[in-house]
Coordinates of C-alpha atoms and ligand atoms in Angstrom, one line a residue:
M23 CA -19.9 0.5 -7.2
I24 CA -16.3 0.6 -8.2
S25 CA -14.6 -2.6 -9.5
S26 CA -10.8 -2.8 -9.5
P27 CA -8.2 -5.5 -9.2
L28 CA -6.5 -3.3 -6.6
I29 CA -9.5 -3.3 -4.3
P30 CA -9.8 -6.9 -3.2
V31 CA -11.7 -6.0 0.0
A32 CA -13.3 -2.7 1.0
G33 CA -11.8 -3.1 4.5
G34 CA -8.8 -2.6 6.7
Y35 CA -5.5 -4.4 6.6
I36 CA -4.1 -5.5 10.0
D37 CA -1.2 -7.9 10.7
G38 CA -1.0 -8.9 7.0
H39 CA -4.7 -9.7 6.6
W40 CA -7.7 -7.9 5.1
C41 CA -10.5 -7.5 7.6
A42 CA -13.9 -6.0 8.2
A43 CA -14.9 -3.9 11.2
D44 CA -15.5 -6.0 14.4
G45 CA -19.2 -5.2 14.4
G46 CA -19.6 -5.3 10.6
Q47 CA -20.3 -1.5 10.3
T48 CA -19.5 0.3 7.0
F49 CA -19.5 3.8 5.6
P50 CA -20.1 4.9 2.0
V51 CA -17.5 6.4 -0.3
I52 CA -19.1 8.7 -2.8
N53 CA -18.0 10.0 -6.2
P54 CA -18.2 13.7 -5.6
A55 CA -19.0 14.4 -9.3
T56 CA -22.1 12.2 -9.5
G57 CA -23.1 11.2 -5.9
D58 CA -22.7 7.5 -6.9
V59 CA -21.7 5.2 -4.1
L60 CA -18.3 3.7 -5.1
A61 CA -18.0 1.3 -2.1
Q62 CA -19.1 0.6 1.4
V63 CA -15.9 0.5 3.5
A64 CA -15.3 -1.0 6.9
R65 CA -15.9 1.5 9.7
M66 CA -13.3 0.6 12.3
G67 CA -12.6 2.1 15.7
G68 CA -10.6 1.8 18.9
D69 CA -10.6 -2.0 19.2
E70 CA -9.3 -2.6 15.7
T71 CA -6.7 0.1 16.2
L72 CA -5.4 -1.7 19.3
L73 CA -5.0 -4.9 17.3
A74 CA -3.1 -3.0 14.7
I75 CA -0.8 -1.4 17.3
S76 CA 0.0 -4.9 18.7
A77 CA 0.8 -6.2 15.2
A78 CA 3.0 -3.2 14.6
S79 CA 4.8 -3.6 17.9
R80 CA 5.4 -7.3 17.1
A81 CA 6.8 -6.5 13.7
M82 CA 9.2 -4.0 15.2
A83 CA 10.7 -6.6 17.5
N84 CA 13.2 -7.3 14.7
T85 CA 14.5 -4.1 13.1
P86 CA 15.2 -4.8 9.4
T87 CA 18.6 -3.7 8.0
I88 CA 18.9 -0.5 6.1
E89 CA 19.5 -2.5 3.0
K90 CA 16.2 -4.4 3.5
R91 CA 14.3 -1.1 4.1
R92 CA 15.9 0.4 1.0
E93 CA 14.6 -2.5 -1.0
W94 CA 11.1 -2.1 0.4
L95 CA 11.1 1.6 -0.6
E96 CA 12.4 0.9 -4.1
N97 CA 9.8 -1.8 -4.6
I98 CA 7.0 0.5 -3.5
A99 CA 8.1 3.2 -5.9
S100 CA 8.2 0.7 -8.8
A101 CA 4.8 -0.7 -7.9
L102 CA 3.2 2.7 -7.8
V103 CA 4.7 3.7 -11.2
K104 CA 3.7 0.4 -12.7
N105 CA 0.1 0.8 -11.5
R106 CA -0.1 4.5 -12.1
D107 CA -3.2 4.4 -14.3
E108 CA -5.3 2.2 -12.0
I109 CA -4.4 4.0 -8.8
G110 CA -4.9 7.3 -10.7
R111 CA -8.3 6.2 -11.8
I112 CA -9.4 5.1 -8.3
L113 CA -8.1 8.4 -6.9
C114 CA -9.9 10.5 -9.4
L115 CA -13.2 8.7 -8.9
E116 CA -13.2 9.3 -5.1
H117 CA -11.6 12.7 -5.1
G118 CA -13.0 14.2 -8.4
K119 CA -9.7 15.7 -9.6
P120 CA -8.9 15.5 -13.3
W121 CA -7.3 12.3 -14.7
R122 CA -4.0 13.9 -15.6
E123 CA -3.7 15.3 -12.1
G124 CA -4.5 11.9 -10.6
K125 CA -1.7 10.2 -12.6
A126 CA 0.7 13.0 -11.8
E127 CA 0.0 12.6 -8.1
V128 CA 0.9 8.9 -8.3
D129 CA 4.3 9.8 -9.8
Y130 CA 4.7 12.5 -7.1
A131 CA 4.0 9.8 -4.4
A132 CA 6.5 7.4 -6.0
G133 CA 9.1 10.2 -5.8
F134 CA 9.1 10.1 -2.0
F135 CA 9.8 6.4 -1.8
T136 CA 12.6 6.8 -4.4
Y137 CA 14.1 9.7 -2.6
C138 CA 14.1 7.9 0.8
A139 CA 15.6 4.8 -0.8
A140 CA 18.4 6.9 -2.4
N141 CA 19.2 8.8 0.8
I142 CA 18.6 6.3 3.6
D143 CA 22.3 6.1 4.3
H144 CA 21.9 9.4 6.2
L145 CA 20.2 7.3 8.9
K146 CA 23.4 5.2 9.5
S147 CA 25.2 5.7 12.8
R148 CA 28.1 8.0 12.7
V149 CA 31.2 8.9 14.8
L150 CA 31.9 12.5 15.7
E151 CA 35.1 13.9 14.3
E152 CA 35.7 15.8 17.6
R153 CA 36.5 13.9 20.8
P154 CA 34.9 15.9 23.6
R155 CA 36.0 14.8 27.1
G156 CA 38.5 12.4 25.7
C157 CA 35.8 10.0 24.4
E158 CA 34.7 8.7 21.0
W159 CA 31.1 9.9 20.4
R160 CA 28.7 7.8 18.4
V161 CA 25.4 9.2 17.1
L162 CA 22.7 6.6 16.4
Y163 CA 19.3 7.1 14.6
R164 CA 17.0 4.6 16.1
P165 CA 13.4 3.9 15.1
A166 CA 11.2 6.0 17.4
G167 CA 8.5 3.2 17.8
V168 CA 5.1 2.5 16.3
V169 CA 3.8 5.5 14.4
G170 CA 0.2 6.7 13.7
L171 CA -0.2 8.3 10.3
I172 CA -3.5 10.3 9.8
V173 CA -4.1 11.9 6.4
P174 CA -6.6 14.1 4.6
W175 CA -8.6 13.5 1.4
N176 CA -7.1 16.2 -0.9
F177 CA -4.1 14.2 -2.0
P178 CA -5.2 10.6 -1.4
I179 CA -1.8 9.0 -2.3
G180 CA 0.6 12.0 -2.1
M181 CA 0.1 12.7 1.6
I182 CA 0.5 9.1 2.8
A183 CA 3.6 8.7 0.6
K184 CA 5.4 11.5 2.4
K185 CA 4.8 9.8 5.8
L186 CA 5.1 6.1 5.0
S187 CA 8.3 6.5 3.1
A188 CA 10.0 8.3 6.0
A189 CA 8.5 5.9 8.5
L190 CA 9.7 2.8 6.7
A191 CA 13.1 4.4 6.1
A192 CA 13.4 5.0 9.8
G193 CA 12.4 1.4 10.6
C194 CA 9.0 2.2 12.1
A195 CA 5.8 0.2 11.6
S196 CA 2.7 2.2 11.1
I197 CA -1.0 2.4 11.7
I198 CA -2.6 4.4 8.9
K199 CA -5.9 6.2 9.2
P200 CA -7.1 7.3 5.7
A201 CA -9.5 10.1 5.2
S202 CA -13.1 8.8 5.1
K203 CA -13.8 10.5 1.8
T204 CA -10.8 8.8 0.0
P205 CA -10.0 5.4 1.6
L206 CA -10.1 3.5 -1.7
T207 CA -6.8 4.8 -3.0
M208 CA -5.2 3.7 0.3
I209 CA -6.8 0.2 0.0
A210 CA -5.2 0.1 -3.5
L211 CA -1.8 1.0 -2.0
F212 CA -2.1 -1.8 0.5
A213 CA -3.0 -4.2 -2.3
L214 CA 0.4 -3.3 -3.8
L215 CA 2.2 -3.6 -0.5
E216 CA 0.9 -7.1 -0.1
R217 CA 1.2 -8.4 -3.6
E218 CA 4.1 -6.6 -5.2
V219 CA 6.2 -5.5 -2.3
Q220 CA 5.5 -8.4 0.0
L221 CA 5.9 -6.1 3.0
P222 CA 6.0 -8.4 6.0
A223 CA 2.9 -8.5 8.3
G224 CA 2.5 -5.7 10.8
W225 CA 4.8 -3.1 9.1
A226 CA 1.9 -1.2 7.6
N227 CA -1.7 -1.5 9.0
L228 CA -4.7 0.2 7.6
V229 CA -7.6 1.3 9.9
P230 CA -10.4 3.2 8.1
G231 CA -13.3 4.5 10.1
S232 CA -14.1 6.7 13.1
A233 CA -11.5 9.4 13.3
G234 CA -11.9 10.2 17.0
A235 CA -11.9 6.6 18.3
I236 CA -8.9 5.7 16.1
A237 CA -7.0 8.8 17.1
D238 CA -7.7 8.3 20.8
A239 CA -6.4 4.7 20.7
L240 CA -3.2 5.9 19.1
L241 CA -2.9 8.8 21.5
T242 CA -3.3 6.7 24.6
H243 CA -1.3 3.6 23.7
P244 CA 2.3 3.7 25.1
D245 CA 3.8 1.8 22.2
V246 CA 2.8 4.6 19.8
A247 CA 5.8 7.0 19.7
V248 CA 4.8 9.5 17.0
I249 CA 1.6 10.7 15.5
S250 CA 2.0 12.4 12.1
F251 CA -1.1 14.3 11.0
T252 CA -2.0 16.2 7.9
G253 CA -5.3 18.0 8.0
S254 CA -7.0 21.0 9.4
T255 CA -5.5 23.4 12.0
E256 CA -8.6 22.8 14.2
V257 CA -8.0 19.0 14.5
G258 CA -4.2 19.6 14.8
K259 CA -4.7 21.7 17.9
E260 CA -6.9 19.0 19.4
L261 CA -4.1 16.5 18.9
I262 CA -1.5 18.8 20.6
V263 CA -3.7 18.9 23.7
K264 CA -4.4 15.2 23.8
S265 CA -0.8 14.2 23.2
A266 CA 0.3 16.0 26.3
A267 CA -0.7 13.2 28.7
Q268 CA 2.0 10.9 27.4
V269 CA 4.3 13.6 26.0
K270 CA 3.8 11.9 22.6
R271 CA 5.5 13.4 19.7
V272 CA 3.2 14.9 17.1
A273 CA 4.1 16.2 13.7
L274 CA 1.5 18.5 12.2
E275 CA 1.0 19.5 8.6
L276 CA -1.9 21.9 8.8
G277 CA -3.8 24.5 6.8
G278 CA -2.4 27.5 4.9
N279 CA -3.3 31.0 3.6
A280 CA -0.8 31.5 0.8
P281 CA -0.1 35.0 -0.5
Y282 CA 0.8 35.3 -4.2
I283 CA 2.6 38.6 -4.7
V284 CA 3.0 40.1 -8.2
F285 CA 5.2 43.3 -8.6
A286 CA 5.0 45.6 -11.6
D287 CA 8.4 44.5 -12.8
A288 CA 7.4 40.8 -12.9
D289 CA 7.0 38.8 -16.1
M290 CA 3.3 39.1 -16.0
D291 CA 2.5 36.3 -18.4
K292 CA 4.6 33.9 -16.3
A293 CA 2.9 35.0 -13.2
V294 CA -0.6 34.4 -14.8
D295 CA 0.5 31.0 -16.2
Q296 CA 1.9 29.8 -12.8
L297 CA -1.2 31.1 -11.0
M298 CA -3.5 29.0 -13.2
V299 CA -1.6 25.8 -12.3
N300 CA -1.1 26.7 -8.7
K301 CA -4.6 27.9 -7.9
F302 CA -6.8 25.5 -9.9
R303 CA -5.0 22.2 -9.1
G304 CA -7.5 19.9 -7.3
S305 CA -10.2 22.6 -7.9
G306 CA -8.2 24.9 -5.5
Q307 CA -8.4 22.3 -2.7
T308 CA -4.7 22.3 -1.8
C309 CA -3.0 23.6 1.3
V310 CA -0.3 25.4 -0.8
C311 CA -2.5 27.1 -3.4
A312 CA -2.7 30.9 -3.6
N313 CA -5.4 32.2 -1.3
R314 CA -4.8 35.9 -1.6
I315 CA -3.4 37.4 -4.8
L316 CA -1.6 40.7 -4.1
V317 CA -0.9 42.7 -7.2
E318 CA 1.0 46.1 -7.4
R319 CA -1.6 48.8 -8.1
S320 CA -0.1 50.0 -11.4
I321 CA -0.6 46.7 -13.1
A322 CA -3.6 45.3 -11.3
A323 CA -6.1 46.1 -14.2
E324 CA -3.9 44.5 -16.8
F325 CA -3.2 41.5 -14.6
S326 CA -6.9 40.9 -14.1
K327 CA -7.6 41.2 -17.8
R328 CA -5.0 38.6 -18.8
L329 CA -6.2 36.3 -15.9
T330 CA -9.8 36.6 -17.0
I331 CA -9.1 35.3 -20.4
R332 CA -7.5 32.2 -19.0
V333 CA -10.1 31.6 -16.3
N334 CA -13.0 31.9 -18.6
A335 CA -11.5 29.1 -20.8
L336 CA -11.4 26.5 -18.0
R337 CA -13.7 23.6 -18.4
L338 CA -15.5 22.0 -15.5
G339 CA -16.3 18.3 -15.7
N340 CA -16.0 14.8 -14.5
S341 CA -12.5 13.6 -13.6
L342 CA -12.1 10.8 -16.2
D343 CA -13.1 13.1 -19.0
D344 CA -10.0 14.1 -20.9
E345 CA -11.4 17.6 -21.5
T346 CA -11.8 18.4 -17.8
D347 CA -9.6 21.1 -16.2
I348 CA -11.5 21.4 -13.0
G349 CA -13.6 18.8 -11.1
P350 CA -16.2 19.2 -8.4
L351 CA -15.6 20.3 -4.8
V352 CA -15.4 17.4 -2.5
D353 CA -18.8 17.9 -0.8
R354 CA -21.5 20.4 0.0
A355 CA -19.6 21.8 3.0
G356 CA -16.7 22.6 0.7
Y357 CA -18.9 24.2 -1.9
E358 CA -20.8 26.3 0.7
K359 CA -17.5 27.6 2.2
V360 CA -16.4 28.9 -1.2
R361 CA -19.8 30.4 -1.8
H362 CA -19.7 32.1 1.6
H363 CA -16.3 33.6 0.8
L364 CA -17.6 34.9 -2.5
T365 CA -20.9 36.4 -1.2
D366 CA -19.2 37.8 1.9
A367 CA -16.6 39.6 -0.2
M368 CA -19.2 40.9 -2.6
A369 CA -21.3 42.2 0.2
K370 CA -18.2 44.0 1.6
G371 CA -17.4 45.7 -1.7
A372 CA -15.4 43.3 -3.9
Q373 CA -16.1 43.3 -7.7
L374 CA -16.7 40.3 -9.9
V375 CA -14.0 40.1 -12.6
A376 CA -14.3 36.7 -14.1
G377 CA -16.2 33.5 -13.9
A378 CA -19.2 31.8 -15.1
V379 CA -21.2 33.8 -12.6
A380 CA -21.1 37.2 -14.4
D381 CA -24.7 37.9 -13.9
A382 CA -25.7 35.5 -11.0
L383 CA -23.8 34.2 -8.0
P384 CA -23.7 30.4 -7.7
P385 CA -26.8 29.1 -5.9
P386 CA -26.7 27.1 -2.7
L387 CA -26.1 23.4 -3.3
E388 CA -29.3 21.4 -2.7
K389 CA -27.6 18.0 -2.7
E390 CA -24.7 16.7 -0.8
W391 CA -22.5 16.1 -3.9
G392 CA -21.9 17.4 -7.4
G393 CA -20.8 20.9 -6.3
F394 CA -19.2 22.2 -9.5
F395 CA -18.2 25.7 -8.4
P396 CA -17.4 28.0 -11.3
P397 CA -13.8 29.3 -11.3
T398 CA -14.2 32.9 -10.2
V399 CA -12.0 36.0 -9.9
I400 CA -12.8 39.0 -7.7
S401 CA -11.0 42.3 -7.1
G402 CA -11.0 44.9 -4.4
V403 CA -10.4 42.4 -1.7
N404 CA -9.4 43.5 1.8
R405 CA -8.7 42.3 5.3
T406 CA -12.3 42.6 6.5
M407 CA -13.3 39.7 4.2
A408 CA -13.5 36.0 5.1
C409 CA -11.5 35.1 2.0
W410 CA -8.6 37.1 3.3
N411 CA -8.5 35.5 6.7
E412 CA -9.5 31.9 6.1
E413 CA -8.4 29.1 3.7
T414 CA -11.0 29.1 0.9
F415 CA -10.1 25.6 -0.5
G416 CA -11.8 26.2 -3.8
P417 CA -11.6 27.9 -7.2
L418 CA -12.0 31.5 -6.0
V419 CA -9.2 34.0 -6.9
P420 CA -9.4 37.1 -4.7
I421 CA -7.2 40.0 -5.9
A422 CA -6.1 42.8 -3.6
E423 CA -3.8 45.7 -4.6
F424 CA -0.7 47.0 -2.9
D425 CA 1.3 50.2 -3.2
D426 CA 4.9 49.4 -2.4
E427 CA 7.2 46.7 -1.0
N428 CA 6.4 47.5 2.6
D429 CA 2.7 47.4 2.0
A430 CA 3.1 44.0 0.1
M431 CA 5.1 42.5 3.0
L432 CA 2.6 43.7 5.6
K433 CA -0.4 42.4 3.7
A434 CA 1.2 39.0 2.9
N435 CA 2.2 38.4 6.5
D436 CA -1.3 39.4 7.8
T437 CA -2.3 35.8 8.7
E438 CA -1.6 33.4 11.5
Y439 CA -0.8 30.7 9.0
G440 CA 2.7 30.1 7.6
L441 CA 2.8 27.4 4.9
A442 CA 3.4 28.5 1.3
S443 CA 4.0 31.9 -0.3
Y444 CA 4.9 33.2 -3.8
I445 CA 6.6 36.3 -5.1
F446 CA 7.0 37.4 -8.7
T447 CA 9.6 40.2 -9.4
Q448 CA 12.7 40.6 -11.6
N449 CA 14.4 42.4 -8.8
S450 CA 16.6 39.8 -7.0
A451 CA 17.5 42.1 -4.1
R452 CA 13.8 42.6 -3.4
A453 CA 13.1 38.8 -3.8
Q454 CA 15.8 38.1 -1.2
R455 CA 14.2 40.5 1.2
F456 CA 10.9 38.6 0.8
V457 CA 12.5 35.2 1.1
E458 CA 13.8 36.5 4.5
G459 CA 10.8 38.5 5.6
L460 CA 7.8 36.4 4.6
H461 CA 6.6 34.4 7.6
F462 CA 6.1 31.2 5.5
Q463 CA 8.1 28.0 5.3
H464 CA 7.9 27.8 1.5
V465 CA 8.8 31.0 -0.3
A466 CA 8.8 30.5 -4.1
W467 CA 10.3 33.2 -6.3
N468 CA 9.1 33.5 -9.9
T469 CA 7.4 30.1 -9.7
G470 CA 4.1 28.8 -8.4
T471 CA 5.6 25.4 -7.6
G472 CA 4.7 23.6 -4.4
P473 CA 6.7 20.9 -2.5
A474 CA 9.0 18.3 -4.0
P475 CA 10.3 15.0 -2.5
E476 CA 13.8 16.3 -2.5
A477 CA 13.1 19.4 -0.4
P478 CA 11.9 19.8 3.2
F479 CA 8.4 21.1 3.5
G480 CA 6.1 21.9 6.4
G481 CA 4.5 24.7 8.3
M482 CA 5.4 27.6 10.5
R483 CA 3.1 29.3 13.0
Q484 CA -0.5 27.8 12.9
S485 CA 0.4 25.7 9.8
G486 CA 2.1 23.3 12.1
Y487 CA 5.6 21.8 12.6
G488 CA 7.7 18.9 11.5
R489 CA 9.1 18.5 8.0
E490 CA 8.3 16.1 5.2
G491 CA 10.6 15.5 2.2
G492 CA 14.3 16.2 1.9
I493 CA 17.0 15.0 4.3
E494 CA 15.1 16.7 7.1
G495 CA 12.0 14.6 6.5
L496 CA 14.1 11.4 6.9
F497 CA 14.7 12.2 10.5
E498 CA 11.0 12.7 11.4
F499 CA 10.5 9.2 12.8
V500 CA 13.9 8.5 14.5
D501 CA 15.2 9.0 18.0
V502 CA 18.6 10.5 17.9
K503 CA 20.8 8.8 20.5
T504 CA 24.4 9.6 21.5
S505 CA 26.9 7.2 23.0
P506 CA 30.2 8.6 24.4
V507 CA 32.8 5.8 24.6
G508 CA 35.7 6.1 27.0
I509 CA 38.4 4.4 24.8
Ligands
LIG7 P1 -9.5 17.2 8.6 O1 -10.9 17.3 8.7 O2 -8.6 17.8 9.7 O3 -9.2 15.6 8.4 C1 -7.9 15.1 8.2 C2 -7.8 13.7 8.8 O4 -8.0 13.8 10.2 C3 -8.8 12.8 8.2 O5 -8.3 11.5 8.2 C4 -9.9 12.8 9.3 O6 -10.7 11.7 9.3 C5 -9.1 12.9 10.5 N1 -9.8 13.5 11.7 C6 -10.9 14.2 11.7 N2 -11.2 14.5 13.0 C7 -10.3 14.0 13.8 C8 -10.0 14.0 15.2 N3 -10.8 14.6 16.0 N4 -8.9 13.4 15.6 C9 -8.0 12.8 14.8 N5 -8.2 12.8 13.4 C10 -9.3 13.4 12.9 O7 -8.9 17.9 7.3 P2 -9.4 17.6 5.8 O8 -10.6 18.4 5.6 O9 -9.4 16.2 5.5 O10 -8.2 18.2 5.0 C11 -8.1 19.6 4.6 C12 -7.1 20.3 5.5 O11 -5.8 19.7 5.4 C13 -6.9 21.7 5.0 O12 -6.9 22.6 6.0 C14 -5.5 21.7 4.3 O13 -4.9 22.9 4.3 C15 -4.8 20.7 5.2 N6 -3.7 20.1 4.4 C16 -2.4 20.5 4.8 C17 -1.3 20.0 4.2 C18 0.1 20.4 4.6 O14 1.0 19.8 4.0 N7 0.3 21.3 5.5 C19 -1.5 19.1 3.1 C20 -2.8 18.8 2.7 C21 -3.9 19.3 3.4 P3 -12.2 11.6 8.6 O15 -11.9 11.8 7.2 O16 -12.7 10.3 9.0 O17 -13.0 12.8 9.1

C-alpha cells in the first residue's frame, strides 16, 4: 500500500470534506509494473455526484473577483512546484511512467495555472470601439455554471491541470471524475488545494468511482453547464448523444492517429532524436505521439538503421528506477492491443526492423499487470493494417514509405482523427503547404513537440472539439454576453 503525506484519505472530496462512498464500496489502484495494490479508493456514484453538484452550486452563489481567482491559480502553481517530487512519485507508481517524466509532468501542469493567472485579464468585460445602432456595447465573460471535468489516466496531473486552471479562471466550480487507474495523483492535488491553497469549500469536488453513474448525474443535472472530457473517441461520442437532452455544452479531447512525415531533405538525426522523445514518452501511451511514421522512399533504409540503434538502447523498467527509459503498459488490455497491432501487421507483410523481439514476437500477457512491451520498429506498413487505422497507444513504431509530396499528404490525411501531426523538411514552402493541408489541429515542423500551456490545443474531426491552453482555452468555461446600452 502507498503511504504519502499527500494522501490523507483514499476517498473523494466534497464541499470541503474528505469522504468515503455512501455504501462504503472501494476499488483497487494497482502499480502496473508490479501488480501491487497501492490503495483501495472510494467507489462513488450518482448520489455523491449530486451532493458535489449542490456544493459547487452553493459555492458559485458568490463569484470571486478576478484578483481572488488569480491568487488561487498562482498558489496552485506554487504548491505543485513545491511538491513536485512527491506528486511525481505518486503519479509514477500508479501510471508506471519513468520518474523524470513524472516530475516533468508536474511542471507542465503547474504551467497551465501560471499561464491562466498571468492572462486572466482577458476575461474582464470590455467595451466595443464601434457604436453600432448608436449604442455603447459591452461584452461580458460570465462563468458558465458548474462544470464536470472527466479525465484519463495517461497524464494523471497534466490533463486535469488544463481543465481546472481554465475553470477556476472563468469562475466555475467543478466536479472532477479522475480515471480509475490513476486517482491517487488527483487525491494528492486535492490535499494541496485544501492545505496549501485553502480553496474555499465547493470550488473543486472530487468524485472517484463509477464512470457511467457519475457522468449520467452530471449530464442530467440542470446546474451543470459544461462537461469537459478527455479520453477515448468512443466515450466522447456517447457524451455527445447524452448531452443533447439538455443541450449541454461538451468539450471533447479525444483520440489521435498522428502522422510523422520525414522528407529526404530533412535533418535525419534531428528527426530520429525527436521521434525517440515523441514516441516513447509514457511508453507510447499519449494522444499526440507518432502513430504512423511516413518516410520518403530514398532515405527509408538509412532512417530505419539510425532509429534501430537508438531503439535497441532503450531500457525497460520500473518507474522509480533512474535507469528506466520505458515503463510498463497500463494494463493487459493495453498490452494486448499493441501485440495485436504488431502481429496483424506482420501477418499482412510488415517486416521487423528493431526491438527485443528479433526472433520471437511478445507472448500474450498471462496476468493483468506487468506488461512490459519491448519497443519495436516495423517497416512495410500500409493502410490495410490495424496499426495504420487505429491508435496503438504503445511502443510500436510502424514505418511506411512515400514517393512524393502528394503521396505523403494523402497518406498522412488517411484517418478520421485530427489531433497532432509532424513534418520534417528543410523546404519551408513545402512545410507551409503541409501546415495548411494536413487535417490536424497541431502541425509541428522540424520538432516532435506536443502541446504547451501558452498555445491552444485540441482536436479536429473525430479527435474532438474545444481548446485547452492559450488565450482560446481561457474562454472554454465562460458564457459570452453582450449588452448594448442606449446612452
Ligand atoms: P476512456 O476509457 O475514454 O476514459 C477516460 C475517462 O472517462 C476516465 O475517467 C473514465 O473513467 C471515464 N469514462 C469511462 N467510461 C465513461 C462513460 N461511459 N461516460 C463517461 N465517462 C466515462 O479513455 P482512457 O483509456 O482513460 O484514455 C485514453 C484515451 O484518451 C486515448 O484515446 C487518448 O488518445 C485519449 N486522450 C486524448 C487527449 C487529448 O488531448 N485529445 C489527451 C489524453 C488522452 P474510468 O477510468 O473509471 O473508466
